[in-house]
Amino acid sequence: MKQNSVINKDFENDDVNIDLTELLLAVWSKIHLVILAGIFMALLAFVGTKVFITPLYSSTTKMYVLTKQDSSAGVTYSDIQTGTQLTKDYMELVKSRPVLEQVIAVLNLDMEIEELERLITVETPTDTRILTIVVENEDPKTAKEIADALRESVSIQITEIMDADSVNTFEEGNLPKEPSSPSLVKNMAIGGMLGILIALGVIVLIFVLDDTIKTPDDVEHYLGLNVLTSIPIQEGVKKTKKVKGMSAKRFVRKMKR
C-alpha cells in the first residue's frame, strides 16, 4: 500500500511536467501533417477568396484648397496653419448628406446614402491642404465616376459654405485595372498559418493528454518499477486492445487492487 502511494505521488507530480524534447520529437514526427494542414488551409483560403469574396476596385482623386488669405500679398505661418486645420473640416464635408445626395442624383446610382458613404475614404497628408478621396466599388468605371463626381460636388460645397477662394484639382480619379481588395496572397498566407497553428495545437493536445505506457523507460519513470525483460512483438501480430489502451493511471489502479 505504501508503494502504491509513492507511485501515485510520483505520477501526479510528473503529470504537470512536459518533456520539451519528447514534445518536439512528437511534433517533428508529424511535421508532414503540419505542412499538409497549412497547404490545405491555404488552398481553402484561395478558393474562398475567389468564389465568395467580390473584388473591389479603388479610384483615387486629389484636390488642393486655396483659401482667400493665400491670394493676398502676404501669407503668414498662421495662415498656413489655419488652412491646414480647415482641411479637417473639408474632410467632413466629403461625406455630408448634401454632397452624397448630389452624387447619387448625378450618376443615377441605385444605392442608399449610407451604402455610398461606406465606399468612401477621405484622408489628408500631415501638414498639407491636399484632400485625398478614395472610392471603392465592384466596377472600376463606377469607382472612377463616383470619385470624380464626389470631387466636383464637394468643391462646390467648400467654396460656398467654407468661403474658400477656389478648389483646384490636383489629381483626377484613375481607372483601376487591378482590384485593390481582397488580397489573394495575404488571405492565403493567413489561411496557411492558421492551418499550421491548428495542426500544431492538435498534436500538442494529443501529446499532453496521452498517458499510455509505451516503453520500458515509461514503466521505470512513472511507476518506479524495474523492468526485468521485454518480449518483442513480431510484425503482423496484432496487439490486443487491452494492452494498446493501457494507460499509466489504469495500471496504477490495477496495482492498488
CSV table of N, CA and C in Angstrom, one decimal, residues 122-202:
chain,number,residue,atom,x,y,z
A,122,VAL,N,-11.7,59.2,-46.8
A,122,VAL,CA,-11.1,60.6,-47.0
A,122,VAL,C,-9.9,60.7,-46.1
A,123,GLU,N,-8.8,61.2,-46.6
A,123,GLU,CA,-7.6,61.4,-45.8
A,123,GLU,C,-6.8,62.6,-46.3
A,124,THR,N,-6.0,63.1,-45.5
A,124,THR,CA,-5.1,64.2,-45.9
A,124,THR,C,-3.7,64.0,-45.3
A,125,PRO,N,-2.7,64.2,-46.1
A,125,PRO,CA,-1.3,64.0,-45.5
A,125,PRO,C,-1.1,65.1,-44.4
A,126,THR,N,-0.2,64.8,-43.5
A,126,THR,CA,0.1,65.6,-42.4
A,126,THR,C,0.7,67.0,-42.8
A,127,ASP,N,0.1,68.1,-42.3
A,127,ASP,CA,0.6,69.4,-42.5
A,127,ASP,C,0.4,69.8,-44.0
A,128,THR,N,-0.6,69.3,-44.7
A,128,THR,CA,-0.9,69.7,-46.0
A,128,THR,C,-2.4,70.1,-46.2
A,129,ARG,N,-2.7,70.7,-47.3
A,129,ARG,CA,-4.1,71.0,-47.6
A,129,ARG,C,-4.5,70.3,-48.8
A,130,ILE,N,-3.9,69.1,-49.1
A,130,ILE,CA,-4.3,68.3,-50.2
A,130,ILE,C,-5.3,67.3,-49.6
A,131,LEU,N,-6.4,67.2,-50.2
A,131,LEU,CA,-7.5,66.3,-49.8
A,131,LEU,C,-7.6,65.1,-50.7
A,132,THR,N,-7.4,63.9,-50.2
A,132,THR,CA,-7.4,62.7,-50.9
A,132,THR,C,-8.7,61.9,-50.7
A,133,ILE,N,-9.4,61.6,-51.8
A,133,ILE,CA,-10.7,60.9,-51.7
A,133,ILE,C,-10.5,59.5,-52.4
A,134,VAL,N,-10.7,58.4,-51.7
A,134,VAL,CA,-10.6,57.1,-52.3
A,134,VAL,C,-12.0,56.5,-52.3
A,135,VAL,N,-12.4,55.9,-53.5
A,135,VAL,CA,-13.7,55.3,-53.6
A,135,VAL,C,-13.5,53.9,-54.1
A,136,GLU,N,-14.2,52.9,-53.4
A,136,GLU,CA,-14.2,51.5,-53.7
A,136,GLU,C,-15.5,51.1,-54.3
A,137,ASN,N,-15.4,50.3,-55.4
A,137,ASN,CA,-16.6,49.7,-56.0
A,137,ASN,C,-16.3,48.5,-56.7
A,138,GLU,N,-17.4,47.6,-56.9
A,138,GLU,CA,-17.2,46.4,-57.7
A,138,GLU,C,-16.8,46.6,-59.1
A,139,ASP,N,-17.2,47.8,-59.7
A,139,ASP,CA,-16.9,48.1,-61.1
A,139,ASP,C,-15.9,49.2,-61.1
A,140,PRO,N,-14.8,49.0,-61.8
A,140,PRO,CA,-13.7,50.1,-61.8
A,140,PRO,C,-14.2,51.4,-62.4
A,141,LYS,N,-15.0,51.3,-63.5
A,141,LYS,CA,-15.5,52.5,-64.1
A,141,LYS,C,-16.4,53.3,-63.2
A,142,THR,N,-17.3,52.6,-62.4
A,142,THR,CA,-18.2,53.3,-61.5
A,142,THR,C,-17.4,53.9,-60.4
A,143,ALA,N,-16.3,53.3,-59.9
A,143,ALA,CA,-15.5,53.8,-58.9
A,143,ALA,C,-14.9,55.1,-59.3
A,144,LYS,N,-14.4,55.2,-60.6
A,144,LYS,CA,-13.8,56.5,-61.1
A,144,LYS,C,-14.9,57.5,-61.2
A,145,GLU,N,-16.1,57.2,-61.7
A,145,GLU,CA,-17.1,58.2,-61.9
A,145,GLU,C,-17.6,58.7,-60.5
A,146,ILE,N,-17.7,57.9,-59.5
A,146,ILE,CA,-18.1,58.4,-58.2
A,146,ILE,C,-17.0,59.3,-57.6
A,147,ALA,N,-15.7,58.9,-57.8
A,147,ALA,CA,-14.6,59.8,-57.3
A,147,ALA,C,-14.7,61.2,-57.9
A,148,ASP,N,-14.8,61.2,-59.2
A,148,ASP,CA,-14.8,62.5,-59.9
A,148,ASP,C,-16.1,63.3,-59.5
A,149,ALA,N,-17.2,62.7,-59.5
A,149,ALA,CA,-18.5,63.4,-59.1
A,149,ALA,C,-18.4,63.9,-57.7
A,150,LEU,N,-17.8,63.1,-56.8
A,150,LEU,CA,-17.6,63.5,-55.4
A,150,LEU,C,-16.7,64.7,-55.3
A,151,ARG,N,-15.6,64.7,-56.1
A,151,ARG,CA,-14.7,65.8,-56.0
A,151,ARG,C,-15.4,67.1,-56.5
A,152,GLU,N,-16.2,67.0,-57.6
A,152,GLU,CA,-16.9,68.2,-58.1
A,152,GLU,C,-17.9,68.7,-57.1
A,153,SER,N,-18.6,67.8,-56.5
A,153,SER,CA,-19.7,68.2,-55.6
A,153,SER,C,-19.2,68.8,-54.3
A,154,VAL,N,-18.1,68.2,-53.8
A,154,VAL,CA,-17.6,68.8,-52.5
A,154,VAL,C,-16.8,70.1,-52.8
A,155,SER,N,-16.3,70.3,-54.0
A,155,SER,CA,-15.7,71.6,-54.4
A,155,SER,C,-16.6,72.7,-54.3
A,156,ILE,N,-17.9,72.5,-54.8
A,156,ILE,CA,-18.9,73.5,-54.7
A,156,ILE,C,-19.3,73.8,-53.3
A,157,GLN,N,-19.4,72.8,-52.5
A,157,GLN,CA,-19.7,73.0,-51.1
A,157,GLN,C,-18.7,73.7,-50.3
A,158,ILE,N,-17.4,73.4,-50.6
A,158,ILE,CA,-16.3,74.1,-49.9
A,158,ILE,C,-16.2,75.6,-50.3
A,159,THR,N,-16.4,75.9,-51.5
A,159,THR,CA,-16.3,77.3,-51.9
A,159,THR,C,-17.5,78.1,-51.4
A,160,GLU,N,-18.7,77.5,-51.3
A,160,GLU,CA,-19.9,78.2,-50.9
A,160,GLU,C,-20.0,78.2,-49.4
A,161,ILE,N,-19.8,77.1,-48.7
A,161,ILE,CA,-20.0,77.1,-47.3
A,161,ILE,C,-18.8,77.6,-46.5
A,162,MET,N,-17.6,77.1,-46.9
A,162,MET,CA,-16.4,77.4,-46.2
A,162,MET,C,-15.7,78.7,-46.7
A,163,ASP,N,-16.3,79.3,-47.7
A,163,ASP,CA,-15.9,80.6,-48.2
A,163,ASP,C,-14.4,80.5,-48.7
A,164,ALA,N,-14.1,79.4,-49.3
A,164,ALA,CA,-12.7,79.2,-49.8
A,164,ALA,C,-12.6,79.9,-51.2
A,165,ASP,N,-11.4,80.3,-51.6
A,165,ASP,CA,-11.2,81.1,-52.8
A,165,ASP,C,-11.5,80.2,-54.0
A,166,SER,N,-10.9,79.0,-54.0
A,166,SER,CA,-11.0,78.0,-55.1
A,166,SER,C,-10.6,76.6,-54.6
A,167,VAL,N,-11.0,75.6,-55.3
A,167,VAL,CA,-10.6,74.2,-55.1
A,167,VAL,C,-10.0,73.7,-56.4
A,168,ASN,N,-8.7,73.5,-56.4
A,168,ASN,CA,-8.0,73.1,-57.7
A,168,ASN,C,-7.9,71.5,-57.7
A,169,THR,N,-8.1,71.0,-58.8
A,169,THR,CA,-8.0,69.5,-59.0
A,169,THR,C,-6.5,69.2,-59.0
A,170,PHE,N,-6.0,68.4,-58.1
A,170,PHE,CA,-4.6,68.0,-58.0
A,170,PHE,C,-4.4,66.7,-58.8
A,171,GLU,N,-5.4,65.8,-58.8
A,171,GLU,CA,-5.3,64.6,-59.5
A,171,GLU,C,-6.7,64.0,-59.7
A,172,GLU,N,-7.1,63.8,-60.9
A,172,GLU,CA,-8.4,63.2,-61.3
A,172,GLU,C,-8.4,61.7,-60.9
A,173,GLY,N,-9.7,61.2,-60.8
A,173,GLY,CA,-9.8,59.8,-60.4
A,173,GLY,C,-9.3,58.9,-61.5
A,174,ASN,N,-8.5,57.9,-61.1
A,174,ASN,CA,-7.9,57.0,-62.0
A,174,ASN,C,-8.8,55.8,-62.3
A,175,LEU,N,-8.6,55.2,-63.4
A,175,LEU,CA,-9.4,54.0,-63.8
A,175,LEU,C,-8.6,52.8,-63.4
A,176,PRO,N,-8.9,52.1,-62.3
A,176,PRO,CA,-8.1,51.0,-61.8
A,176,PRO,C,-8.2,49.8,-62.7
A,177,LYS,N,-7.1,49.1,-62.9
A,177,LYS,CA,-7.0,47.9,-63.7
A,177,LYS,C,-7.0,46.7,-62.9
A,178,GLU,N,-6.5,46.8,-61.6
A,178,GLU,CA,-6.4,45.6,-60.8
A,178,GLU,C,-7.2,45.9,-59.5
A,179,PRO,N,-7.8,44.9,-58.9
A,179,PRO,CA,-8.6,45.0,-57.7
A,179,PRO,C,-7.7,45.4,-56.5
A,180,SER,N,-8.2,46.3,-55.7
A,180,SER,CA,-7.4,46.7,-54.5
A,180,SER,C,-7.7,45.7,-53.3
A,181,SER,N,-8.8,45.0,-53.4
A,181,SER,CA,-9.1,44.0,-52.3
A,181,SER,C,-10.1,43.0,-52.9
A,182,PRO,N,-10.1,41.8,-52.4
A,182,PRO,CA,-9.2,41.3,-51.3
A,182,PRO,C,-7.8,40.9,-51.8
A,183,SER,N,-6.9,40.8,-50.9
A,183,SER,CA,-5.5,40.4,-51.3
A,183,SER,C,-5.4,38.9,-51.2
A,184,LEU,N,-5.3,38.3,-52.4
A,184,LEU,CA,-5.3,36.9,-52.5
A,184,LEU,C,-4.1,36.3,-51.8
A,185,VAL,N,-2.9,36.9,-52.0
A,185,VAL,CA,-1.7,36.4,-51.3
A,185,VAL,C,-1.8,36.5,-49.8
A,186,LYS,N,-2.3,37.6,-49.3
A,186,LYS,CA,-2.5,37.8,-47.9
A,186,LYS,C,-3.4,36.8,-47.3
A,187,ASN,N,-4.6,36.6,-47.9
A,187,ASN,CA,-5.5,35.6,-47.4
A,187,ASN,C,-5.0,34.2,-47.4
A,188,MET,N,-4.2,33.8,-48.5
A,188,MET,CA,-3.6,32.5,-48.5
A,188,MET,C,-2.6,32.3,-47.4
A,189,ALA,N,-1.8,33.4,-47.1
A,189,ALA,CA,-0.8,33.3,-46.1
A,189,ALA,C,-1.5,33.2,-44.7
A,190,ILE,N,-2.5,33.9,-44.5
A,190,ILE,CA,-3.3,33.8,-43.2
A,190,ILE,C,-3.9,32.4,-43.1
A,191,GLY,N,-4.4,31.9,-44.2
A,191,GLY,CA,-5.0,30.6,-44.1
A,191,GLY,C,-4.0,29.5,-43.9
A,192,GLY,N,-2.8,29.6,-44.5
A,192,GLY,CA,-1.7,28.7,-44.3
A,192,GLY,C,-1.2,28.7,-42.9
A,193,MET,N,-1.0,29.9,-42.3
A,193,MET,CA,-0.6,30.0,-40.9
A,193,MET,C,-1.6,29.4,-40.0
A,194,LEU,N,-2.9,29.7,-40.2
A,194,LEU,CA,-4.0,29.2,-39.4
A,194,LEU,C,-4.0,27.7,-39.4
A,195,GLY,N,-3.8,27.1,-40.6
A,195,GLY,CA,-3.7,25.6,-40.7
A,195,GLY,C,-2.6,25.0,-39.9
A,196,ILE,N,-1.4,25.7,-40.0
A,196,ILE,CA,-0.2,25.2,-39.3
A,196,ILE,C,-0.5,25.3,-37.8
A,197,LEU,N,-1.0,26.4,-37.3
A,197,LEU,CA,-1.3,26.5,-35.9
A,197,LEU,C,-2.3,25.5,-35.4
A,198,ILE,N,-3.4,25.3,-36.1
A,198,ILE,CA,-4.4,24.3,-35.7
A,198,ILE,C,-3.7,22.9,-35.6
A,199,ALA,N,-2.9,22.5,-36.6
A,199,ALA,CA,-2.3,21.2,-36.6
A,199,ALA,C,-1.3,21.1,-35.4
A,200,LEU,N,-0.5,22.1,-35.2
A,200,LEU,CA,0.4,22.1,-34.0
A,200,LEU,C,-0.4,22.0,-32.7
A,201,GLY,N,-1.5,22.7,-32.6
A,201,GLY,CA,-2.3,22.6,-31.4
A,201,GLY,C,-2.9,21.3,-31.2
A,202,VAL,N,-3.4,20.6,-32.2
A,202,VAL,CA,-3.9,19.3,-32.1
A,202,VAL,C,-2.8,18.3,-31.7
